[in-house]
PDB file of C-alpha atoms and ligand atoms in Angstrom:
ATOM      1  CA  MET A   1      24.409 -20.832   2.560  1.00  0.00           C
ATOM      2  CA  SER A   2      20.726 -20.603   1.847  1.00  0.00           C
ATOM      3  CA  GLN A   3      18.500 -21.972  -0.874  1.00  0.00           C
ATOM      4  CA  ILE A   4      17.115 -19.363  -3.230  1.00  0.00           C
ATOM      5  CA  ILE A   5      13.350 -19.626  -3.655  1.00  0.00           C
ATOM      6  CA  ASP A   6      12.701 -19.404  -7.383  1.00  0.00           C
ATOM      7  CA  GLY A   7       9.436 -17.442  -7.573  1.00  0.00           C
ATOM      8  CA  LYS A   8       9.680 -17.264 -11.317  1.00  0.00           C
ATOM      9  CA  ALA A   9       9.711 -21.080 -11.633  1.00  0.00           C
ATOM     10  CA  VAL A  10       6.823 -21.529  -9.165  1.00  0.00           C
ATOM     11  CA  SER A  11       4.792 -18.886 -11.031  1.00  0.00           C
ATOM     12  CA  VAL A  12       5.444 -20.523 -14.416  1.00  0.00           C
ATOM     13  CA  LYS A  13       4.033 -23.811 -13.102  1.00  0.00           C
ATOM     14  CA  ILE A  14       0.891 -22.032 -11.818  1.00  0.00           C
ATOM     15  CA  LYS A  15       0.459 -20.186 -15.112  1.00  0.00           C
ATOM     16  CA  ASN A  16       0.913 -23.381 -17.151  1.00  0.00           C
ATOM     17  CA  ASP A  17      -1.778 -25.144 -15.089  1.00  0.00           C
ATOM     18  CA  LEU A  18      -4.057 -22.119 -15.528  1.00  0.00           C
ATOM     19  CA  ALA A  19      -3.518 -22.095 -19.302  1.00  0.00           C
ATOM     20  CA  VAL A  20      -4.784 -25.697 -19.441  1.00  0.00           C
ATOM     21  CA  GLU A  21      -7.792 -24.780 -17.295  1.00  0.00           C
ATOM     22  CA  VAL A  22      -8.597 -21.683 -19.374  1.00  0.00           C
ATOM     23  CA  ALA A  23      -8.447 -23.717 -22.599  1.00  0.00           C
ATOM     24  CA  SER A  24     -11.016 -26.126 -21.212  1.00  0.00           C
ATOM     25  CA  LEU A  25     -13.211 -23.266 -19.891  1.00  0.00           C
ATOM     26  CA  ARG A  26     -13.136 -21.668 -23.332  1.00  0.00           C
ATOM     27  CA  GLU A  27     -14.290 -24.962 -24.859  1.00  0.00           C
ATOM     28  CA  SER A  28     -17.322 -24.837 -22.614  1.00  0.00           C
ATOM     29  CA  GLY A  29     -18.003 -21.232 -23.669  1.00  0.00           C
ATOM     30  CA  VAL A  30     -16.485 -19.421 -20.679  1.00  0.00           C
ATOM     31  CA  LYS A  31     -13.773 -16.893 -21.534  1.00  0.00           C
ATOM     32  CA  PRO A  32     -12.231 -15.304 -18.411  1.00  0.00           C
ATOM     33  CA  GLY A  33     -11.716 -11.543 -18.808  1.00  0.00           C
ATOM     34  CA  LEU A  34      -9.724  -8.993 -16.797  1.00  0.00           C
ATOM     35  CA  ALA A  35      -9.959  -5.193 -16.986  1.00  0.00           C
ATOM     36  CA  VAL A  36      -6.893  -3.296 -15.803  1.00  0.00           C
ATOM     37  CA  ILE A  37      -7.174   0.417 -15.088  1.00  0.00           C
ATOM     38  CA  ILE A  38      -4.127   2.651 -14.748  1.00  0.00           C
ATOM     39  CA  VAL A  39      -4.381   6.361 -13.996  1.00  0.00           C
ATOM     40  CA  GLY A  40      -1.464   8.690 -14.736  1.00  0.00           C
ATOM     41  CA  ASN A  41       2.072   7.721 -15.670  1.00  0.00           C
ATOM     42  CA  ASN A  42       3.778   6.219 -12.651  1.00  0.00           C
ATOM     43  CA  PRO A  43       6.631   4.255 -14.302  1.00  0.00           C
ATOM     44  CA  ALA A  44       6.522   1.378 -11.788  1.00  0.00           C
ATOM     45  CA  SER A  45       2.756   1.009 -12.256  1.00  0.00           C
ATOM     46  CA  ARG A  46       3.259   0.937 -16.024  1.00  0.00           C
ATOM     47  CA  VAL A  47       5.698  -1.995 -15.676  1.00  0.00           C
ATOM     48  CA  TYR A  48       3.304  -3.901 -13.376  1.00  0.00           C
ATOM     49  CA  VAL A  49       0.350  -3.332 -15.717  1.00  0.00           C
ATOM     50  CA  ASN A  50       2.358  -4.479 -18.756  1.00  0.00           C
ATOM     51  CA  ASN A  51       3.365  -7.640 -16.888  1.00  0.00           C
ATOM     52  CA  LYS A  52      -0.260  -8.327 -15.944  1.00  0.00           C
ATOM     53  CA  LYS A  53      -1.394  -7.937 -19.552  1.00  0.00           C
ATOM     54  CA  LYS A  54       1.404 -10.198 -20.778  1.00  0.00           C
ATOM     55  CA  ALA A  55       0.431 -12.910 -18.276  1.00  0.00           C
ATOM     56  CA  CYS A  56      -3.194 -12.725 -19.512  1.00  0.00           C
ATOM     57  CA  GLU A  57      -1.991 -13.276 -23.081  1.00  0.00           C
ATOM     58  CA  GLU A  58       0.168 -16.252 -22.072  1.00  0.00           C
ATOM     59  CA  ILE A  59      -2.721 -17.947 -20.276  1.00  0.00           C
ATOM     60  CA  GLY A  60      -5.494 -17.117 -22.731  1.00  0.00           C
ATOM     61  CA  ILE A  61      -7.327 -14.646 -20.497  1.00  0.00           C
ATOM     62  CA  TYR A  62      -9.082 -11.834 -22.370  1.00  0.00           C
ATOM     63  CA  SER A  63      -7.850  -8.441 -21.122  1.00  0.00           C
ATOM     64  CA  GLU A  64      -8.729  -4.802 -21.568  1.00  0.00           C
ATOM     65  CA  GLU A  65      -6.525  -1.922 -20.500  1.00  0.00           C
ATOM     66  CA  TYR A  66      -7.868   1.498 -19.575  1.00  0.00           C
ATOM     67  CA  ALA A  67      -5.006   3.990 -19.428  1.00  0.00           C
ATOM     68  CA  LEU A  68      -6.485   7.229 -18.096  1.00  0.00           C
ATOM     69  CA  ASN A  69      -4.649  10.519 -17.840  1.00  0.00           C
ATOM     70  CA  ALA A  70      -3.498  11.864 -14.487  1.00  0.00           C
ATOM     71  CA  GLU A  71      -6.233  14.531 -14.446  1.00  0.00           C
ATOM     72  CA  THR A  72      -9.079  11.985 -14.576  1.00  0.00           C
ATOM     73  CA  SER A  73     -11.654  12.829 -11.908  1.00  0.00           C
ATOM     74  CA  GLN A  74     -12.756  10.429  -9.202  1.00  0.00           C
ATOM     75  CA  GLU A  75     -16.261  10.503 -10.660  1.00  0.00           C
ATOM     76  CA  GLU A  76     -15.033   9.525 -14.136  1.00  0.00           C
ATOM     77  CA  LEU A  77     -13.005   6.680 -12.665  1.00  0.00           C
ATOM     78  CA  ILE A  78     -15.909   5.391 -10.582  1.00  0.00           C
ATOM     79  CA  ASN A  79     -18.204   5.623 -13.626  1.00  0.00           C
ATOM     80  CA  LEU A  80     -15.788   3.401 -15.543  1.00  0.00           C
ATOM     81  CA  VAL A  81     -15.644   0.891 -12.667  1.00  0.00           C
ATOM     82  CA  GLU A  82     -19.449   0.800 -12.488  1.00  0.00           C
ATOM     83  CA  HIS A  83     -19.636   0.209 -16.221  1.00  0.00           C
ATOM     84  CA  LEU A  84     -17.165  -2.695 -15.930  1.00  0.00           C
ATOM     85  CA  ASN A  85     -19.112  -4.108 -12.955  1.00  0.00           C
ATOM     86  CA  VAL A  86     -21.971  -4.935 -15.372  1.00  0.00           C
ATOM     87  CA  ASP A  87     -19.881  -5.821 -18.444  1.00  0.00           C
ATOM     88  CA  ASP A  88     -20.282  -9.571 -19.121  1.00  0.00           C
ATOM     89  CA  LYS A  89     -16.926  -9.841 -20.904  1.00  0.00           C
ATOM     90  CA  ILE A  90     -15.158  -8.770 -17.730  1.00  0.00           C
ATOM     91  CA  ASN A  91     -14.844 -11.088 -14.706  1.00  0.00           C
ATOM     92  CA  GLY A  92     -12.136  -9.232 -12.819  1.00  0.00           C
ATOM     93  CA  ILE A  93     -11.400  -5.534 -12.327  1.00  0.00           C
ATOM     94  CA  LEU A  94      -8.041  -4.251 -11.160  1.00  0.00           C
ATOM     95  CA  VAL A  95      -7.365  -0.587 -10.460  1.00  0.00           C
ATOM     96  CA  GLN A  96      -3.602  -0.207 -10.258  1.00  0.00           C
ATOM     97  CA  LEU A  97      -2.495   1.635  -7.100  1.00  0.00           C
ATOM     98  CA  PRO A  98      -1.344   4.187  -6.171  1.00  0.00           C
ATOM     99  CA  LEU A  99      -3.863   6.615  -7.670  1.00  0.00           C
ATOM    100  CA  PRO A 100      -3.185  10.349  -8.110  1.00  0.00           C
ATOM    101  CA  GLU A 101      -3.606  12.305  -4.872  1.00  0.00           C
ATOM    102  CA  HIS A 102      -6.902  13.981  -5.792  1.00  0.00           C
ATOM    103  CA  ILE A 103      -8.618  10.584  -5.972  1.00  0.00           C
ATOM    104  CA  ASP A 104      -9.841   8.807  -2.844  1.00  0.00           C
ATOM    105  CA  GLU A 105      -8.447   5.296  -3.328  1.00  0.00           C
ATOM    106  CA  ASN A 106     -10.842   3.772  -0.874  1.00  0.00           C
ATOM    107  CA  ALA A 107     -13.909   5.238  -2.624  1.00  0.00           C
ATOM    108  CA  VAL A 108     -12.731   3.678  -5.892  1.00  0.00           C
ATOM    109  CA  ILE A 109     -11.974   0.275  -4.366  1.00  0.00           C
ATOM    110  CA  GLN A 110     -15.379   0.141  -2.677  1.00  0.00           C
ATOM    111  CA  ALA A 111     -17.049   0.875  -6.044  1.00  0.00           C
ATOM    112  CA  ILE A 112     -15.678  -2.404  -7.493  1.00  0.00           C
ATOM    113  CA  SER A 113     -18.178  -5.261  -7.358  1.00  0.00           C
ATOM    114  CA  PRO A 114     -16.894  -7.666  -4.642  1.00  0.00           C
ATOM    115  CA  LEU A 115     -17.468 -10.496  -7.152  1.00  0.00           C
ATOM    116  CA  LYS A 116     -15.021  -8.907  -9.598  1.00  0.00           C
ATOM    117  CA  ASP A 117     -12.554  -7.702  -6.942  1.00  0.00           C
ATOM    118  CA  VAL A 118      -9.598  -9.887  -7.984  1.00  0.00           C
ATOM    119  CA  ASP A 119      -7.248  -7.881  -5.732  1.00  0.00           C
ATOM    120  CA  ALA A 120      -9.416  -8.722  -2.682  1.00  0.00           C
ATOM    121  CA  PHE A 121      -9.243  -5.108  -1.512  1.00  0.00           C
ATOM    122  CA  HIS A 122     -13.003  -4.482  -1.119  1.00  0.00           C
ATOM    123  CA  VAL A 123     -14.094  -4.360   2.560  1.00  0.00           C
ATOM    124  CA  GLN A 124     -16.419  -7.291   1.964  1.00  0.00           C
ATOM    125  CA  ASN A 125     -13.538  -9.464   0.760  1.00  0.00           C
ATOM    126  CA  VAL A 126     -11.225  -8.161   3.481  1.00  0.00           C
ATOM    127  CA  GLY A 127     -13.881  -9.191   6.014  1.00  0.00           C
ATOM    128  CA  HIS A 128     -14.114 -12.662   4.483  1.00  0.00           C
ATOM    129  CA  ILE A 129     -10.339 -13.050   4.767  1.00  0.00           C
ATOM    130  CA  MET A 130     -10.463 -11.934   8.397  1.00  0.00           C
ATOM    131  CA  ILE A 131     -12.881 -14.735   9.317  1.00  0.00           C
ATOM    132  CA  GLY A 132     -11.063 -17.280   7.125  1.00  0.00           C
ATOM    133  CA  ASP A 133     -13.968 -17.857   4.701  1.00  0.00           C
ATOM    134  CA  PHE A 134     -12.938 -16.350   1.386  1.00  0.00           C
ATOM    135  CA  GLU A 135     -13.117 -16.675  -2.386  1.00  0.00           C
ATOM    136  CA  PHE A 136     -10.265 -14.323  -3.318  1.00  0.00           C
ATOM    137  CA  LEU A 137      -6.960 -13.908  -1.539  1.00  0.00           C
ATOM    138  CA  PRO A 138      -4.930 -10.724  -1.968  1.00  0.00           C
ATOM    139  CA  CYS A 139      -2.344 -11.364  -4.676  1.00  0.00           C
ATOM    140  CA  THR A 140       0.965 -10.644  -2.960  1.00  0.00           C
ATOM    141  CA  PRO A 141       0.289 -12.306   0.436  1.00  0.00           C
ATOM    142  CA  SER A 142      -1.196 -15.340  -1.292  1.00  0.00           C
ATOM    143  CA  GLY A 143       1.860 -15.571  -3.549  1.00  0.00           C
ATOM    144  CA  VAL A 144       4.108 -15.368  -0.479  1.00  0.00           C
ATOM    145  CA  MET A 145       2.237 -18.251   1.175  1.00  0.00           C
ATOM    146  CA  GLU A 146       2.797 -20.378  -1.924  1.00  0.00           C
ATOM    147  CA  LEU A 147       6.507 -19.612  -1.820  1.00  0.00           C
ATOM    148  CA  ILE A 148       6.664 -20.573   1.854  1.00  0.00           C
ATOM    149  CA  HIS A 149       4.822 -23.826   1.026  1.00  0.00           C
ATOM    150  CA  SER A 150       7.333 -24.504  -1.757  1.00  0.00           C
ATOM    151  CA  THR A 151      10.098 -24.746   0.875  1.00  0.00           C
ATOM    152  CA  GLY A 152       8.300 -27.607   2.632  1.00  0.00           C
ATOM    153  CA  ILE A 153       8.483 -25.662   5.905  1.00  0.00           C
ATOM    154  CA  GLU A 154       5.313 -25.678   8.035  1.00  0.00           C
ATOM    155  CA  VAL A 155       4.024 -22.329   9.305  1.00  0.00           C
ATOM    156  CA  GLU A 156       2.295 -23.895  12.306  1.00  0.00           C
ATOM    157  CA  GLY A 157       3.917 -22.904  15.582  1.00  0.00           C
ATOM    158  CA  LYS A 158       6.597 -20.773  13.900  1.00  0.00           C
ATOM    159  CA  ASN A 159       7.451 -17.249  14.954  1.00  0.00           C
ATOM    160  CA  CYS A 160       6.411 -15.189  11.944  1.00  0.00           C
ATOM    161  CA  VAL A 161       7.354 -11.512  11.742  1.00  0.00           C
ATOM    162  CA  VAL A 162       5.893  -9.212   9.102  1.00  0.00           C
ATOM    163  CA  ILE A 163       7.543  -5.818   8.654  1.00  0.00           C
ATOM    164  CA  GLY A 164       4.935  -3.462   7.191  1.00  0.00           C
ATOM    165  CA  ARG A 165       1.245  -2.947   7.906  1.00  0.00           C
ATOM    166  CA  SER A 166      -0.258  -1.883   4.595  1.00  0.00           C
ATOM    167  CA  ASN A 167      -3.737  -2.966   3.570  1.00  0.00           C
ATOM    168  CA  ILE A 168      -2.247  -4.465   0.395  1.00  0.00           C
ATOM    169  CA  VAL A 169       0.475  -6.605   1.975  1.00  0.00           C
ATOM    170  CA  GLY A 170       1.281  -6.367   5.704  1.00  0.00           C
ATOM    171  CA  LYS A 171      -2.170  -6.773   7.269  1.00  0.00           C
ATOM    172  CA  PRO A 172      -3.498  -9.566   5.011  1.00  0.00           C
ATOM    173  CA  MET A 173      -0.067 -11.266   5.130  1.00  0.00           C
ATOM    174  CA  ALA A 174      -0.300 -11.491   8.915  1.00  0.00           C
ATOM    175  CA  MET A 175      -3.812 -12.903   8.634  1.00  0.00           C
ATOM    176  CA  LEU A 176      -2.802 -15.662   6.198  1.00  0.00           C
ATOM    177  CA  LEU A 177       0.112 -16.699   8.423  1.00  0.00           C
ATOM    178  CA  LEU A 178      -2.261 -16.724  11.384  1.00  0.00           C
ATOM    179  CA  HIS A 179      -4.731 -18.947   9.489  1.00  0.00           C
ATOM    180  CA  GLU A 180      -1.909 -21.494   9.237  1.00  0.00           C
ATOM    181  CA  ASN A 181      -1.301 -21.274  12.981  1.00  0.00           C
ATOM    182  CA  GLY A 182       1.831 -19.154  12.899  1.00  0.00           C
ATOM    183  CA  THR A 183       2.571 -16.928  15.905  1.00  0.00           C
ATOM    184  CA  VAL A 184       2.488 -13.590  14.160  1.00  0.00           C
ATOM    185  CA  THR A 185       4.036 -10.219  15.020  1.00  0.00           C
ATOM    186  CA  ILE A 186       3.455  -7.159  12.833  1.00  0.00           C
ATOM    187  CA  CYS A 187       6.199  -4.530  12.969  1.00  0.00           C
ATOM    188  CA  HIS A 188       6.050  -1.018  11.504  1.00  0.00           C
ATOM    189  CA  SER A 189       7.758   2.367  11.561  1.00  0.00           C
ATOM    190  CA  ARG A 190       6.920   2.968  15.250  1.00  0.00           C
ATOM    191  CA  THR A 191       8.080  -0.448  16.449  1.00  0.00           C
ATOM    192  CA  LYS A 192      10.696  -0.289  19.176  1.00  0.00           C
ATOM    193  CA  ASN A 193      13.626  -2.729  19.162  1.00  0.00           C
ATOM    194  CA  LEU A 194      12.798  -3.871  15.645  1.00  0.00           C
ATOM    195  CA  ALA A 195      16.043  -5.821  15.123  1.00  0.00           C
ATOM    196  CA  GLN A 196      15.462  -7.730  18.354  1.00  0.00           C
ATOM    197  CA  ILE A 197      11.976  -8.775  17.213  1.00  0.00           C
ATOM    198  CA  THR A 198      12.983  -9.720  13.675  1.00  0.00           C
ATOM    199  CA  ALA A 199      15.948 -11.709  15.025  1.00  0.00           C
ATOM    200  CA  GLY A 200      13.429 -14.026  16.700  1.00  0.00           C
ATOM    201  CA  ALA A 201      11.608 -14.783  13.448  1.00  0.00           C
ATOM    202  CA  ASP A 202      11.588 -18.273  11.947  1.00  0.00           C
ATOM    203  CA  ILE A 203       9.728 -16.748   8.997  1.00  0.00           C
ATOM    204  CA  LEU A 204      10.443 -13.106   8.183  1.00  0.00           C
ATOM    205  CA  VAL A 205       8.418 -11.188   5.590  1.00  0.00           C
ATOM    206  CA  ALA A 206       9.771  -7.748   4.647  1.00  0.00           C
ATOM    207  CA  ALA A 207       7.258  -5.347   3.102  1.00  0.00           C
ATOM    208  CA  VAL A 208       8.674  -1.981   4.124  1.00  0.00           C
ATOM    209  CA  GLY A 209       9.453  -0.316   0.797  1.00  0.00           C
ATOM    210  CA  ARG A 210      13.016   0.671   1.748  1.00  0.00           C
ATOM    211  CA  ALA A 211      16.045  -0.597  -0.141  1.00  0.00           C
ATOM    212  CA  LYS A 212      18.141  -3.175   1.763  1.00  0.00           C
ATOM    213  CA  PHE A 213      16.419  -2.277   5.060  1.00  0.00           C
ATOM    214  CA  VAL A 214      16.764  -5.776   6.536  1.00  0.00           C
ATOM    215  CA  THR A 215      20.398  -6.412   7.408  1.00  0.00           C
ATOM    216  CA  ALA A 216      22.085  -9.645   8.517  1.00  0.00           C
ATOM    217  CA  ASP A 217      22.017  -8.736  12.229  1.00  0.00           C
ATOM    218  CA  MET A 218      18.208  -8.579  12.042  1.00  0.00           C
ATOM    219  CA  VAL A 219      17.890 -12.170  10.826  1.00  0.00           C
ATOM    220  CA  LYS A 220      17.937 -15.410  12.803  1.00  0.00           C
ATOM    221  CA  GLU A 221      20.272 -18.172  11.590  1.00  0.00           C
ATOM    222  CA  GLY A 222      18.206 -20.557   9.432  1.00  0.00           C
ATOM    223  CA  ALA A 223      15.198 -18.256   8.993  1.00  0.00           C
ATOM    224  CA  VAL A 224      12.987 -18.243   5.903  1.00  0.00           C
ATOM    225  CA  VAL A 225      13.266 -14.720   4.499  1.00  0.00           C
ATOM    226  CA  ILE A 226      10.674 -13.394   2.062  1.00  0.00           C
ATOM    227  CA  ASP A 227      11.342 -10.078   0.375  1.00  0.00           C
ATOM    228  CA  VAL A 228       8.272  -8.218  -0.910  1.00  0.00           C
ATOM    229  CA  GLY A 229      10.224  -5.020  -1.648  1.00  0.00           C
ATOM    230  CA  MET A 230      10.786  -3.570  -5.082  1.00  0.00           C
ATOM    231  CA  ASN A 231      13.177  -0.630  -4.817  1.00  0.00           C
ATOM    232  CA  ARG A 232      16.106   0.956  -6.583  1.00  0.00           C
ATOM    233  CA  ASP A 233      19.498   0.979  -4.870  1.00  0.00           C
ATOM    234  CA  GLU A 234      22.028   3.838  -4.922  1.00  0.00           C
ATOM    235  CA  ASN A 235      23.093   2.786  -8.450  1.00  0.00           C
ATOM    236  CA  GLY A 236      19.524   2.646  -9.738  1.00  0.00           C
ATOM    237  CA  LYS A 237      19.568  -1.172  -9.719  1.00  0.00           C
ATOM    238  CA  LEU A 238      16.399  -3.073  -8.759  1.00  0.00           C
ATOM    239  CA  CYS A 239      16.614  -4.408  -5.202  1.00  0.00           C
ATOM    240  CA  GLY A 240      14.384  -5.593  -2.391  1.00  0.00           C
ATOM    241  CA  ASP A 241      13.844  -4.609   1.249  1.00  0.00           C
ATOM    242  CA  VAL A 242      16.446  -7.191   2.286  1.00  0.00           C
ATOM    243  CA  ASP A 243      20.200  -6.844   1.952  1.00  0.00           C
ATOM    244  CA  PHE A 244      20.302 -10.053  -0.094  1.00  0.00           C
ATOM    245  CA  GLU A 245      24.069 -10.509  -0.294  1.00  0.00           C
ATOM    246  CA  ALA A 246      24.503 -10.251   3.476  1.00  0.00           C
ATOM    247  CA  VAL A 247      21.371 -12.152   4.515  1.00  0.00           C
ATOM    248  CA  LYS A 248      21.662 -15.084   2.092  1.00  0.00           C
ATOM    249  CA  ASP A 249      24.429 -16.678   4.166  1.00  0.00           C
ATOM    250  CA  LYS A 250      22.243 -16.680   7.260  1.00  0.00           C
ATOM    251  CA  ALA A 251      18.818 -17.652   5.967  1.00  0.00           C
ATOM    252  CA  SER A 252      17.773 -21.237   5.182  1.00  0.00           C
ATOM    253  CA  PHE A 253      15.614 -19.993   2.301  1.00  0.00           C
ATOM    254  CA  ILE A 254      15.455 -16.539   0.754  1.00  0.00           C
ATOM    255  CA  THR A 255      13.599 -14.936  -2.165  1.00  0.00           C
ATOM    256  CA  PRO A 256      15.566 -12.848  -4.682  1.00  0.00           C
ATOM    257  CA  VAL A 257      14.461  -9.497  -6.158  1.00  0.00           C
ATOM    258  CA  PRO A 258      13.601  -9.644  -8.987  1.00  0.00           C
ATOM    259  CA  GLY A 259      12.369 -13.203  -9.525  1.00  0.00           C
ATOM    260  CA  GLY A 260      10.895 -13.897  -6.093  1.00  0.00           C
ATOM    261  CA  VAL A 261       7.561 -12.530  -4.909  1.00  0.00           C
ATOM    262  CA  GLY A 262       6.829 -10.311  -7.960  1.00  0.00           C
ATOM    263  CA  PRO A 263       5.975 -13.102 -10.426  1.00  0.00           C
ATOM    264  CA  MET A 264       3.831 -14.779  -7.754  1.00  0.00           C
ATOM    265  CA  THR A 265       1.673 -11.660  -7.326  1.00  0.00           C
ATOM    266  CA  ILE A 266       0.797 -11.852 -11.000  1.00  0.00           C
ATOM    267  CA  ALA A 267       0.209 -15.618 -10.936  1.00  0.00           C
ATOM    268  CA  THR A 268      -2.281 -15.168  -8.075  1.00  0.00           C
ATOM    269  CA  LEU A 269      -4.051 -12.381  -9.968  1.00  0.00           C
ATOM    270  CA  MET A 270      -4.470 -14.769 -12.891  1.00  0.00           C
ATOM    271  CA  LYS A 271      -5.781 -17.474 -10.534  1.00  0.00           C
ATOM    272  CA  ASN A 272      -8.284 -15.040  -9.034  1.00  0.00           C
ATOM    273  CA  THR A 273      -9.486 -13.968 -12.483  1.00  0.00           C
ATOM    274  CA  VAL A 274     -10.124 -17.577 -13.528  1.00  0.00           C
ATOM    275  CA  LYS A 275     -11.891 -18.226 -10.222  1.00  0.00           C
ATOM    276  CA  ALA A 276     -14.028 -15.094 -10.669  1.00  0.00           C
ATOM    277  CA  ALA A 277     -15.073 -16.308 -14.139  1.00  0.00           C
ATOM    278  CA  LYS A 278     -16.049 -19.701 -12.719  1.00  0.00           C
ATOM    279  CA  ILE A 279     -18.048 -18.180  -9.865  1.00  0.00           C
ATOM    280  CA  GLN A 280     -19.837 -15.751 -12.191  1.00  0.00           C
ATOM    281  CA  ASN A 281     -20.718 -18.666 -14.475  1.00  0.00           C
ATOM    282  CA  HIS A 282     -21.988 -20.752 -11.538  1.00  0.00           C
ATOM    283  CA  MET A 283     -19.227 -23.326 -11.952  1.00  0.00           C
ATOM    284  CA  GLU A 284     -17.975 -22.963  -8.376  1.00  0.00           C
TER     285      GLU A 284
HETATM  286  N1  LIG B 301       0.035  -1.567  -6.446  1.00  0.00           N
HETATM  287  C1  LIG B 301       1.026  -2.289  -5.849  1.00  0.00           C
HETATM  288  N2  LIG B 301       0.608  -3.555  -5.636  1.00  0.00           N
HETATM  289  C2  LIG B 301      -0.648  -3.640  -6.121  1.00  0.00           C
HETATM  290  C3  LIG B 301      -1.587  -4.713  -6.199  1.00  0.00           C
HETATM  291  O1  LIG B 301      -1.361  -5.857  -5.755  1.00  0.00           O
HETATM  292  N3  LIG B 301      -2.775  -4.393  -6.779  1.00  0.00           N
HETATM  293  C4  LIG B 301      -3.062  -3.155  -7.249  1.00  0.00           C
HETATM  294  N4  LIG B 301      -4.274  -2.947  -7.774  1.00  0.00           N
HETATM  295  N5  LIG B 301      -2.215  -2.145  -7.177  1.00  0.00           N
HETATM  296  C5  LIG B 301      -1.006  -2.395  -6.625  1.00  0.00           C
END
């Protein structure tokens, strides 16, 4: 029987500490501000954006939402980003992904000022992460690291397997585990003998985007299992990439969905926004 890692509880603690910090920043005249841009009406993106705005309110971060219609051109979107880059009220800019197909996501991300890139998606920030000298960490991988730390288990020397190689999660996740001296394997859709590789993992991070993809036979007895997935099962119920019911009896620690990684992504975004405000006000 495993211990459930309560991401919600860990995130509440982070947000409470941030609320105290933001109150004191405001007293010294610094009011952290986040702009969130959403294009089109992807229902999942709408939920994420609402949660981000709610977290800002709880902590005392000023936020602006730009909800643009699905036909918005790339040029219009980049113009908005460039306007926000020089807006003093705004310390962090987040463009919710995915964007509609006619927009080049990379062109938009690279238009964000690296100083306001609270997602850490800009190539300059990605490069900083690669060499281990960074200001901002990408929200989901950073949240995962905090959850691993909350178990008291050391990453150093552990076999860490990441399933998924996206720029948002898989690649930076591997890098953060590597920075803590994990022995890291990245698996993806072309990986051969996947189950054999994952079964050797002391720490397994699933970021595949497929409901209940990780089954009990793919998990080592006593592993720490982190589920980044957010899917719907055959009954339309929210579920992760891990078959939670089957895997929970094998893992030492496991994150639930919902209530695991999701809240931590938002907590890290809030942290990054506060940090961005401090850097832009020469306080860090
Ligand atoms: N879409 C899914 N995850 C993320 C994220 O962490 N940041 C942004 N901007 N979009 C996302």
